[in-house]
Coordinates of C-alpha atoms in Angstrom, one line a residue:
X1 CA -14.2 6.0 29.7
X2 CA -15.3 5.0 26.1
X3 CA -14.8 1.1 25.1
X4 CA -12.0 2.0 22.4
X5 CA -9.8 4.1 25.3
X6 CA -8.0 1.2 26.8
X7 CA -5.9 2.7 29.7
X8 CA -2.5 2.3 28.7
X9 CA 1.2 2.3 30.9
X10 CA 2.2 6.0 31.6
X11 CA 5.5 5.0 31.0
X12 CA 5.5 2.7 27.5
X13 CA 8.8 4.9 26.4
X14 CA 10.6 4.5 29.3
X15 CA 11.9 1.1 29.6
X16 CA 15.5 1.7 31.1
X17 CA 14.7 -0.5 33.9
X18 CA 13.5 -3.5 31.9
X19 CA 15.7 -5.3 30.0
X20 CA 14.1 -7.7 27.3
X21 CA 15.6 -11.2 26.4
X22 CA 18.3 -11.2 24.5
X23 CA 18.1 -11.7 20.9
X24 CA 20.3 -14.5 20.9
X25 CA 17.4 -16.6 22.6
X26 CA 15.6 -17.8 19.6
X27 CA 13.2 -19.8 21.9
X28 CA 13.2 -17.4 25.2
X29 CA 9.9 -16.0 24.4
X30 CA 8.3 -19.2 23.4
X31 CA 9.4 -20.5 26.4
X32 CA 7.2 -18.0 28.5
X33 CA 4.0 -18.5 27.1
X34 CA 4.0 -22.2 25.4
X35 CA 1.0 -23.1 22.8
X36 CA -2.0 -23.9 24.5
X37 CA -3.5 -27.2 24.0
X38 CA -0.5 -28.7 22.6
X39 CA 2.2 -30.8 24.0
X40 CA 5.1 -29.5 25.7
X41 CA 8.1 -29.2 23.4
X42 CA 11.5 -29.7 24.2
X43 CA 13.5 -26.8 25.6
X44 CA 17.0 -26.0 26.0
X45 CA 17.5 -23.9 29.4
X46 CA 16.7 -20.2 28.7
X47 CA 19.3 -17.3 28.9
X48 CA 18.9 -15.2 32.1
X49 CA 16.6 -12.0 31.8
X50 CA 15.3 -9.8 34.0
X51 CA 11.9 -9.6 32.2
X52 CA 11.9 -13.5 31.5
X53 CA 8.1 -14.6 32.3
X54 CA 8.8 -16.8 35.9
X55 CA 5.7 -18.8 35.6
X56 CA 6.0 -21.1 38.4
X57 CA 2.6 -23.2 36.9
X58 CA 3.4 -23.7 33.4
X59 CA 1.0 -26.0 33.4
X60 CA -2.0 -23.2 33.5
X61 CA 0.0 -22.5 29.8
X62 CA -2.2 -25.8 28.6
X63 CA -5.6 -24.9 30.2
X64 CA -6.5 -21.2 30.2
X65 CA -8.0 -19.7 27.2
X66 CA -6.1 -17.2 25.0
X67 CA -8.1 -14.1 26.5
X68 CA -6.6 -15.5 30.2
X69 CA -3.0 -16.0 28.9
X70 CA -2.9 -12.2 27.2
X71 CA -4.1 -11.2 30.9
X72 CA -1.7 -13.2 32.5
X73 CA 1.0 -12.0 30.3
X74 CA 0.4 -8.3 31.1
X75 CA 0.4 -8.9 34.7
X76 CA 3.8 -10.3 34.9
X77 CA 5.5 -8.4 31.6
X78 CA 3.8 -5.1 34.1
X79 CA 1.5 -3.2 31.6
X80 CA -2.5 -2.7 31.7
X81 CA -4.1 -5.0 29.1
X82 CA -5.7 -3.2 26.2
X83 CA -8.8 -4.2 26.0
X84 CA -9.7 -3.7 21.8
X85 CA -6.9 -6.6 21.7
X86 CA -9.5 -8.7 23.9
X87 CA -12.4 -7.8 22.1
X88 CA -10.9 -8.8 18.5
X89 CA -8.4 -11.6 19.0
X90 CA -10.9 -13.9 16.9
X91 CA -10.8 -11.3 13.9
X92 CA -8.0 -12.1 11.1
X93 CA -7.1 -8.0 11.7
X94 CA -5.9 -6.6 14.5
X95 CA -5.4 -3.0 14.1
X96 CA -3.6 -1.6 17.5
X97 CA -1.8 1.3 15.6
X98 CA -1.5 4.0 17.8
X99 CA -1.7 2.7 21.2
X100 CA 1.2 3.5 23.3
X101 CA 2.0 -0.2 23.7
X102 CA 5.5 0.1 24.3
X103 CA 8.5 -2.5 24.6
X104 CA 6.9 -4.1 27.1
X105 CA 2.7 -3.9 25.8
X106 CA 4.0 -5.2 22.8
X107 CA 6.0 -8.1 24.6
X108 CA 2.6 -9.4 26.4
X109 CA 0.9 -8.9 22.7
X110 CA 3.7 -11.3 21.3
X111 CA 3.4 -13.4 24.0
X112 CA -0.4 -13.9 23.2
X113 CA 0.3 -14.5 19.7
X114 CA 2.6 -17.3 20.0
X115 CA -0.5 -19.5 19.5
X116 CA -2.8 -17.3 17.9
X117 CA -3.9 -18.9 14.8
X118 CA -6.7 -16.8 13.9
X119 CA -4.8 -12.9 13.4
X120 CA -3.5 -13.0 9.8
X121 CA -2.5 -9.3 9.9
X122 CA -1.3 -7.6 12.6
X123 CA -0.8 -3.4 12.6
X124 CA 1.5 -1.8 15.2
X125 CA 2.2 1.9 13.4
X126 CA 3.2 4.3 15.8
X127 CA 3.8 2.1 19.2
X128 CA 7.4 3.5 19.8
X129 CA 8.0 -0.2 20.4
X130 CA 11.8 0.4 19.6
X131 CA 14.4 -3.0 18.8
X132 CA 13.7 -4.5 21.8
X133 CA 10.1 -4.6 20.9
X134 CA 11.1 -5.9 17.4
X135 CA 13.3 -8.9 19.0
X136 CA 9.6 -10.4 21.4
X137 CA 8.0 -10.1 17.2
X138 CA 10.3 -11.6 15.7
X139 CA 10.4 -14.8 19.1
X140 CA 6.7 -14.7 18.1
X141 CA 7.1 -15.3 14.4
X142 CA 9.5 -17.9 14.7
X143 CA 6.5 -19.9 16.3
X144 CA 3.8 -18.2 14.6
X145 CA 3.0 -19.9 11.3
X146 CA -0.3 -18.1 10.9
X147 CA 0.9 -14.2 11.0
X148 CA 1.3 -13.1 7.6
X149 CA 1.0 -9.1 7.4
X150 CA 3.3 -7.2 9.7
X151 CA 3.3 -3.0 10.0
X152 CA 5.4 -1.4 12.6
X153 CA 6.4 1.9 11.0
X154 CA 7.1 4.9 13.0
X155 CA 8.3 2.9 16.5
X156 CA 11.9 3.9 16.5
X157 CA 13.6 0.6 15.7
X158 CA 16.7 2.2 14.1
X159 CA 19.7 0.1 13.1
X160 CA 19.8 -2.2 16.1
X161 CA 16.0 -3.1 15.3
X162 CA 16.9 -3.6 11.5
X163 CA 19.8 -5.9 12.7
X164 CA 16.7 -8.0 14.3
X165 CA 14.6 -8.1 11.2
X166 CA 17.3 -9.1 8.7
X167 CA 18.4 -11.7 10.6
X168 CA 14.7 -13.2 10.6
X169 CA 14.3 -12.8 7.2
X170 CA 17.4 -14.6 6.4
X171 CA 16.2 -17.8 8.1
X172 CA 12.5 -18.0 6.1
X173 CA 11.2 -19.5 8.3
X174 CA 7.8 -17.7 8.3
X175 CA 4.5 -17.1 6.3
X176 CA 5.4 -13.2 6.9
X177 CA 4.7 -11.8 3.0
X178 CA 3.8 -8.2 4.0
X179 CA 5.7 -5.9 5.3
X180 CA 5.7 -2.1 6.7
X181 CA 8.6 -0.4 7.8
X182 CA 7.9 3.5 7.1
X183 CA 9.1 6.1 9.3
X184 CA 11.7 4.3 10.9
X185 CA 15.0 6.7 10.4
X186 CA 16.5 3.7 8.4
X187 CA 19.7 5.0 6.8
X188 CA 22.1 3.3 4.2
X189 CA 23.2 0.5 7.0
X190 CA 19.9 -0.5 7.6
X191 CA 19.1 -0.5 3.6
X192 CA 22.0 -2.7 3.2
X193 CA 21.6 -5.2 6.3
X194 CA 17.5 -5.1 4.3
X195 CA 19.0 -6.0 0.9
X196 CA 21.4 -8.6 2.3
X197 CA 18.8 -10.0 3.8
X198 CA 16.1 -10.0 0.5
X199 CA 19.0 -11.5 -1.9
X200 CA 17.7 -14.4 -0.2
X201 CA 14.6 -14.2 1.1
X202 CA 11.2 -14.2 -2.2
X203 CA 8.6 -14.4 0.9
X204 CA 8.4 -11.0 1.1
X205 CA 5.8 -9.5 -1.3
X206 CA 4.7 -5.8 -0.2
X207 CA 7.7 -4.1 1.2
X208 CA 7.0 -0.2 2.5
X209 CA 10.2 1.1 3.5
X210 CA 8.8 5.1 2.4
X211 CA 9.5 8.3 4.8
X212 CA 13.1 6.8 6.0
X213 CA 16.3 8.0 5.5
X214 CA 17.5 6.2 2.0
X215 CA 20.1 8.5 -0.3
X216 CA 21.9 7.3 -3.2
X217 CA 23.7 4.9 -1.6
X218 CA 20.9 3.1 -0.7
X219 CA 19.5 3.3 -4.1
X220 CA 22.8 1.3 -5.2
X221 CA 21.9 -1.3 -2.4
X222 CA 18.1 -1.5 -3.7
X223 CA 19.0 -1.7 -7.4
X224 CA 21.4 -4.7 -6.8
X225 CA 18.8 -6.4 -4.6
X226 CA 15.7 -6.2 -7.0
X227 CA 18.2 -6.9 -10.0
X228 CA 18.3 -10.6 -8.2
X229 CA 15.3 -10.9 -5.7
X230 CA 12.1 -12.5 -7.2
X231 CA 9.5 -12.3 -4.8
X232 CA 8.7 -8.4 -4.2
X233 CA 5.9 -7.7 -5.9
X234 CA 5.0 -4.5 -4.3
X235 CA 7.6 -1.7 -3.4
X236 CA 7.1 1.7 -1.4
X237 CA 10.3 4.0 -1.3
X238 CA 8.8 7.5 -1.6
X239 CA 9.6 10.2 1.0
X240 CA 13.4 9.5 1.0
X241 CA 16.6 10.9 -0.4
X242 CA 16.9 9.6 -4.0
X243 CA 18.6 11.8 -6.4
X244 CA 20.2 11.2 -9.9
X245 CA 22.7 9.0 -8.7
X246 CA 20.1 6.6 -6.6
X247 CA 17.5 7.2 -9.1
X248 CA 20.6 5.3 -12.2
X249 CA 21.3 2.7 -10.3
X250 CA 17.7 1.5 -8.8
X251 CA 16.7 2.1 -12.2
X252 CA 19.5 -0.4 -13.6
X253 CA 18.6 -3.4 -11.1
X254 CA 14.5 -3.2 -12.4
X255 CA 15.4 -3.8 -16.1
X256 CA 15.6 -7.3 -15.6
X257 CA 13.7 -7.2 -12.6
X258 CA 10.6 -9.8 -13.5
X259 CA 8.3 -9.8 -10.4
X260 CA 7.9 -6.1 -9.3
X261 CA 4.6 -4.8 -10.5
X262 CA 3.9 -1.6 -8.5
X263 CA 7.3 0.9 -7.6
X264 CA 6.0 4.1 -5.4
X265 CA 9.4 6.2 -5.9
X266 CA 6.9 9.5 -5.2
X267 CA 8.5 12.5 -3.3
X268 CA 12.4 12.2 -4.1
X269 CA 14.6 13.9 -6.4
X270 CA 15.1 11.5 -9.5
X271 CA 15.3 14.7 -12.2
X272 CA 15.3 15.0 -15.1
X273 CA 18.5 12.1 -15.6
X274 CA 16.4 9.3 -13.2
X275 CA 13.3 10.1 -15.7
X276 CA 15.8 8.8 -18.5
X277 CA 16.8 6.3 -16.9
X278 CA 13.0 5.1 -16.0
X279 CA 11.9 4.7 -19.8
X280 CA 15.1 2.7 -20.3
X281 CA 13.0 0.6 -18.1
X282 CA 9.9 1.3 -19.4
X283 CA 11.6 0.2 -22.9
X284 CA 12.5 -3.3 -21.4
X285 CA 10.5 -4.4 -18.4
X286 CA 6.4 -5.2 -19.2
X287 CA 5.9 -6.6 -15.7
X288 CA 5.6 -3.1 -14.0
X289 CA 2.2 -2.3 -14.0
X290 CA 1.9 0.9 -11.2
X291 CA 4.6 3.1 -11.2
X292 CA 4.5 6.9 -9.3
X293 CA 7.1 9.6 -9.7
X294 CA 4.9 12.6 -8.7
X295 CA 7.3 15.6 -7.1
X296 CA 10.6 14.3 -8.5
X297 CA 11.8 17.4 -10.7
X298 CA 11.2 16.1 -13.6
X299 CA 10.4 19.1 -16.0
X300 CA 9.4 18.6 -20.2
X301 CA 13.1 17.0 -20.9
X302 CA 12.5 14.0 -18.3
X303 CA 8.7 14.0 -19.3
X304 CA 10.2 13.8 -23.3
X305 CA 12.8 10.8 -22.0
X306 CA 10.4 8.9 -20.5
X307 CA 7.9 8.8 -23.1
X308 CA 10.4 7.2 -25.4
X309 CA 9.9 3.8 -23.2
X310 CA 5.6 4.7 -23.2
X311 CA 6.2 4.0 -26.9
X312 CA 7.0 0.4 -26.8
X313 CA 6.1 -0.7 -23.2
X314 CA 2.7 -3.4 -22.8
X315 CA 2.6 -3.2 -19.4
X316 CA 2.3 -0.4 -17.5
X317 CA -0.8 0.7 -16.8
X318 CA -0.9 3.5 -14.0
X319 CA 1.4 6.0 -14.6
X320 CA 1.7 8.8 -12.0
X321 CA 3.6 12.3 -12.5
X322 CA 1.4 14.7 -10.3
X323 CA 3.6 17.4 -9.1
X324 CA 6.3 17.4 -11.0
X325 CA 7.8 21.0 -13.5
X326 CA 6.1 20.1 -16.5
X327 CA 3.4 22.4 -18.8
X328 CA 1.5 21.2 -21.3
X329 CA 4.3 20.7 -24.0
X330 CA 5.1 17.5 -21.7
X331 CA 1.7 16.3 -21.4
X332 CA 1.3 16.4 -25.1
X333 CA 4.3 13.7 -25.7
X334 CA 3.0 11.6 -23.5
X335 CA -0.4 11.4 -25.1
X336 CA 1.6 11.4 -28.3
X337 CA 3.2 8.5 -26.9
X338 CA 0.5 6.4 -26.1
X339 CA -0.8 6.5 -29.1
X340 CA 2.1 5.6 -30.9
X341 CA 1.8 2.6 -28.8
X342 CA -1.0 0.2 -30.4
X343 CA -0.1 -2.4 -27.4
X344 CA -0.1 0.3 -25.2
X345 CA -2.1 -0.7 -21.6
X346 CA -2.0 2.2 -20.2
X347 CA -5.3 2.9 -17.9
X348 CA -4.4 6.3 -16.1
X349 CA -2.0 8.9 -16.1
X350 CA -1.9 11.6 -13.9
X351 CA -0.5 14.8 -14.5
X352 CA -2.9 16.8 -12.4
X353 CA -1.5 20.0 -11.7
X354 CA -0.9 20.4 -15.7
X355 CA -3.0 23.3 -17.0
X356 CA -4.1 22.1 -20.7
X357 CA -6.1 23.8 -23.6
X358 CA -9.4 22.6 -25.4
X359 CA -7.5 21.9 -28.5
X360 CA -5.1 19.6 -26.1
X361 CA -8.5 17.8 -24.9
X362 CA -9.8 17.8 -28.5
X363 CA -6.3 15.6 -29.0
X364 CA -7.4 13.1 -26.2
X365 CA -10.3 12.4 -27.4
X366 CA -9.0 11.0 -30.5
X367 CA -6.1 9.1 -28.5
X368 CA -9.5 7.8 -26.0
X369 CA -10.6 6.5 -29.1
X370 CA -8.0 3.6 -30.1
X371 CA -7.4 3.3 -26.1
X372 CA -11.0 3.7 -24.7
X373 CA -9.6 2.0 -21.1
X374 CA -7.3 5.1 -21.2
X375 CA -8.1 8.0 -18.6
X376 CA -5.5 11.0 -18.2
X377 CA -6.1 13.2 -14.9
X378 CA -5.2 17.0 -16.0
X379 CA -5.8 20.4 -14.4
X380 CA -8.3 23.5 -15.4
X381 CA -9.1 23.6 -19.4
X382 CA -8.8 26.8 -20.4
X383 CA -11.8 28.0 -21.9
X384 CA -14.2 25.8 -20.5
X385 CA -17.6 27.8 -19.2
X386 CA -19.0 26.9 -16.6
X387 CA -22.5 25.9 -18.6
X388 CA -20.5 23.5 -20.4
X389 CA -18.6 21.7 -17.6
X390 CA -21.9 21.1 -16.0
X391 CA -23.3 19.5 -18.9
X392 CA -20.1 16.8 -19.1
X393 CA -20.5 16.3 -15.2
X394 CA -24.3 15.2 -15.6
X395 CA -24.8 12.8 -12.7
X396 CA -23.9 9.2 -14.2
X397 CA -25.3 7.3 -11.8
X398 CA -28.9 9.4 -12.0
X399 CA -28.8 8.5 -15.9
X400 CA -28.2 4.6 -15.2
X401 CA -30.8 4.5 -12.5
X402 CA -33.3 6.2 -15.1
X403 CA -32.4 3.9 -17.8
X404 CA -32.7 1.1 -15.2
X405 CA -36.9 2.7 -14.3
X406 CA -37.5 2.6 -18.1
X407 CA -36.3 -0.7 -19.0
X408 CA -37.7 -2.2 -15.5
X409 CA -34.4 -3.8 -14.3
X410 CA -32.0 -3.4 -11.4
X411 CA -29.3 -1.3 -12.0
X412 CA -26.7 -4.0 -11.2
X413 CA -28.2 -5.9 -14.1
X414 CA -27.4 -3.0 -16.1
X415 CA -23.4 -3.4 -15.1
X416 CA -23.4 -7.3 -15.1
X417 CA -24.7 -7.2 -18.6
X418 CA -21.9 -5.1 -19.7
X419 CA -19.5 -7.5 -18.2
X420 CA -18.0 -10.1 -20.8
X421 CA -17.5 -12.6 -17.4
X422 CA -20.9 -11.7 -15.8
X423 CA -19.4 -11.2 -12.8
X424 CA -20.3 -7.9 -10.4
X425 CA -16.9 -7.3 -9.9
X426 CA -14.6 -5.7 -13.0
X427 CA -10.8 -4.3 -12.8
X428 CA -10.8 -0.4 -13.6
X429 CA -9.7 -0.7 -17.2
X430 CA -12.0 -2.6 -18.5
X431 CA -14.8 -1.3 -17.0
X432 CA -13.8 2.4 -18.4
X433 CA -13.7 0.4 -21.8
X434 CA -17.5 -1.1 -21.8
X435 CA -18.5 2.1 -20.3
X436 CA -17.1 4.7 -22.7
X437 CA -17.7 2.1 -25.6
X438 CA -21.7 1.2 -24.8
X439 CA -24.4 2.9 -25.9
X440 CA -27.5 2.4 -23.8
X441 CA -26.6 5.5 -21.5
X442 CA -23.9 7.3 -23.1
X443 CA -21.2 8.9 -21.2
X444 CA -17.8 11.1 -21.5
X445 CA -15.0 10.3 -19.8
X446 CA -15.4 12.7 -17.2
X447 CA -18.8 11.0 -16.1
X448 CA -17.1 7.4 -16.3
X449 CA -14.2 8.9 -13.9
X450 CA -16.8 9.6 -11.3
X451 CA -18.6 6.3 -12.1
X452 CA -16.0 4.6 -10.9
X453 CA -15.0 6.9 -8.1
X454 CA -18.2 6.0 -6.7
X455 CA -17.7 2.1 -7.4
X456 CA -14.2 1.5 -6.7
X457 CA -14.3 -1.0 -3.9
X458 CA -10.4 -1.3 -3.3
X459 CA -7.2 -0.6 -5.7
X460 CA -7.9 -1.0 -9.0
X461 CA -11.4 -3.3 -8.9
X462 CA -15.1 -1.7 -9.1
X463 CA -17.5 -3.6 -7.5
X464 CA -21.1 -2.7 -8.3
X465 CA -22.9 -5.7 -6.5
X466 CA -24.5 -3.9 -3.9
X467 CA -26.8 -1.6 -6.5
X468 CA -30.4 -1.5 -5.8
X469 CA -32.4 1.5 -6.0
X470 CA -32.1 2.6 -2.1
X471 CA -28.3 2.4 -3.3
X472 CA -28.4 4.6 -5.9
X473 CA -30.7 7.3 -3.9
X474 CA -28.2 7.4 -1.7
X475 CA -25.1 8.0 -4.4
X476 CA -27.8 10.3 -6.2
X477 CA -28.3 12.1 -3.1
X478 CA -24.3 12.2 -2.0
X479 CA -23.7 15.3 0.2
X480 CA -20.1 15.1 -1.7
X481 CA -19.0 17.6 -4.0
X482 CA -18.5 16.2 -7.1
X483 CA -15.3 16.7 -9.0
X484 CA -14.9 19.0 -12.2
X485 CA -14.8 17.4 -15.2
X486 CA -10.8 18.3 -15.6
X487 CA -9.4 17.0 -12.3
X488 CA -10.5 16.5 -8.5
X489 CA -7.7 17.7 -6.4
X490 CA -5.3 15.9 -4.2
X491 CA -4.4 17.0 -1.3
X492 CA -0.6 16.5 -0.9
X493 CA 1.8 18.4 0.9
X494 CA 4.4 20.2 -1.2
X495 CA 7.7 17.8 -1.5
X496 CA 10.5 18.5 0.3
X497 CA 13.6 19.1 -1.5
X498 CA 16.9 17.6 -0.1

């Protein structure tokens, strides 16, 4: 059996038989494995439960190491250990998505964790772990000061699990600031027990609630929470049942919102009114930086509402509306927008299944030139041959590495020269800016978008630190098809219309 395949409880989804602590018994699971090397705390007597951990020599709790109290742990909770949790418990991520763990695999994982001070991010997607898994997480966290990332979408924690989770996040009293809670059937009760329970909690940072079951109701419930919660920074909702209604009133909490910088509302059904109702914000709120609306309905009118807030925002700088109704009538007022805008920061907009014209790329290039950190994703020009779309695709990085052999200097030199801070690490817009603006290997747009393909280390930095020559044979050599100069595809599924 390979190393990865841990062998893992036939039965993780049938737990019938076992009944977890209550979650009334905020110290219950503490009380079964206690922190090693530390001194005993205090208990109050625990709550009867069948599954309570009868360790008749707690004192082994103080001497064993954390490898030996994970083992111990499985053998009484009654699951088979999984060994990549073994292997990794000194890494700060432990990735066990997709492991069958179970209610019970994922009490003897909390159980471990109690003391764990090393895991700082801790992935359980798709574990069908259910509420009664969420109440041994939640024991843990009340312990565990160290824990500060948290996914457990998809694992069927429904309402009774969301009851668990408000309720810790009402009481702070944890370094949790990332959260993931896709895919969890989460309807309107949920949303609201969630938004009760963020009124007063700022910890929370990244929240992904996306591919649940949120209508317009829930929308209310989200705008009223973000209209007073100033912590999220981060917010997922796309893949859930937004319409005009949800779209207003989600719309009306972020006007004064002042901490949310990236909104993912992608895959609902805001129209034509919610993309009205967006440049209202886009008129008053600069902190939003990332916002994506692709496959919402909007057509040309919703395109033509929203560019009215493009015209005075100075914040936003990733705009996304890929698959949404719009031609190239749409695409032109937002272009004509952005230029409007002197203060404008916008660094990409994508509108990739638009089909545009040469004249409408002729227009770009005049807009590129008073915003040269702006890049605008678009489909097929019409009229472009094929000898022509090769010549704007010329391999960038072969050009830098030949400029690099003539001037005899690494190529990383090349980029850290170009930097103003001399660092090898740039964000995306600026490094577009220098690129397009310098003159030692000049390059279109479409080259500097696959520049940075190539470069882009994580969201929204380019790193190019790593640049030596056997680095650049390999990107020159790059089996990968590169994109055309109009648009590399994305590979979504169609949205689904409720």
């Amino acid at each position: 059996m390979d190393d990865d395949e841990e062998p893992l409880e036939s039965n993780s989804k049938d737990e019938d038989d076992t009944e977890l602590t209550p979650k009334g018994s905020d110290d219950a699971l503490y009380c079964e494995a206690e922190a090693i090397g530390t001194v005993e705390k205090e208990k109050p007597p625990k709550e009867d439960s069948e599954t309570d951990l009868e360790i008749e020599d707690t004192e082994k709790f103080f001497t064993i190491g954390p490898k030996e109290l994970y083992l111990e742990a499985c053998k009484l909770v009654g699951v088979v250990p999984v060994s990549y949790f073994i292997r990794n418990m000194e890494e700060p991520h432990m990735n066990l998505n997709y492991h069958g763990l179970g209610p019970r695999g994922t009490k003897a994982i909390a159980i471990a964790m109690v003391s764990n001070t090393t895991i700082t991010k801790l992935e359980l997607e798709d574990n069908c772990i259910m509420d009664t898994g969420v109440i041994c997480l939640v024991q843990m966290l009340q312990e565990n000061y160290y824990l500060q990332e948290l996914n457990v979408s998809k694992n069927e924690i429904g309402l009774e699990g969301a009851k668990v989770i408000s309720e810790f996040l009402q009481r702070n009293t944890s370094s949790l600031w990332n959260l993931g809670l896709s895919g969890n059937n989460f309807n309107e009760e949920a949303i609201d027990l969630f938004c009760q329970a963020l009124s007063i909690n700022y910890l929370i940072r990244n929240l992904d609630l996306s591919h649940n079951q949120i209508s317009d109701t829930g929308g209310e419930q989200l705008g009223q929470m973000l209209n007073i919660n100033v912590g999220i920074q981060v917010l997922n909702l796309s893949w859930n049942h937004f319409h005009t209604q949800g779209a207003v009133a989600l719309c009306n909490g972020l006007r004064g919102n002042v901490t949310l910088m990236k909104l993912d509302v992608s895959m609902n059904g805001f129209g034509n009114e919610g993309a009205l109702a967006l440049g209202e914000v886009l008129r008053l709120n600069n902190h939003l930086t990332h916002l994506d609306v692709s496959g919402n309905d909007i057509g040309n009118e919703g395109v033509s509402r929203l560019s009215r807030g493009l015209e005075s925002n100075e914040g936003l700088q990733v705009l996304k509306l890929f698959l949404n109704p719009m031609n190239m009538e749409g695409a032109v007022l937002l272009v004509q927008a952005i230029k409007r805008n002197p203060k404008s920061k916008m660094e990409e907009l994508d509108i990739s299944n638009v089909l545009v014209t040469e004249q409408f790329v002729r227009m770009l290039d005049g807009v590129c030139a008073v915003h040269p950190q702006l890049d605008v994703i678009h489909k097929s020009v019409q009229g472009f041959s094929a000898k022509k779309s090769t010549f704007l695709m010329a391999n960038p990085m072969k050009l830098i590495q030949s400029y690099a052999d003539q001037n005899k200097i690494p190529v990383v030199d090349f980029f850290q020269r170009l930097n103003p801070a001399g660092t090898v690490k740039m964000p995306v817009g600026e490094f577009r800016k220098v690129m397009v603006q310098q003159n030692k290997v000049p390059l279109n747009r479409y080259q500097v978008r696959e520049l940075i393909r190539r470069l882009e280390e994580e969201a929204g930095m380019v790193n190019f630190s790593s640049l030596d020559r056997k680095d650049c044979d390999k990107v020159k050599n790059n089996n990968q098809p590169s994109p055309s100069p109009d648009h590399m595809p994305r590979t979504l599924p169609s949205p689904h219309r409720r």
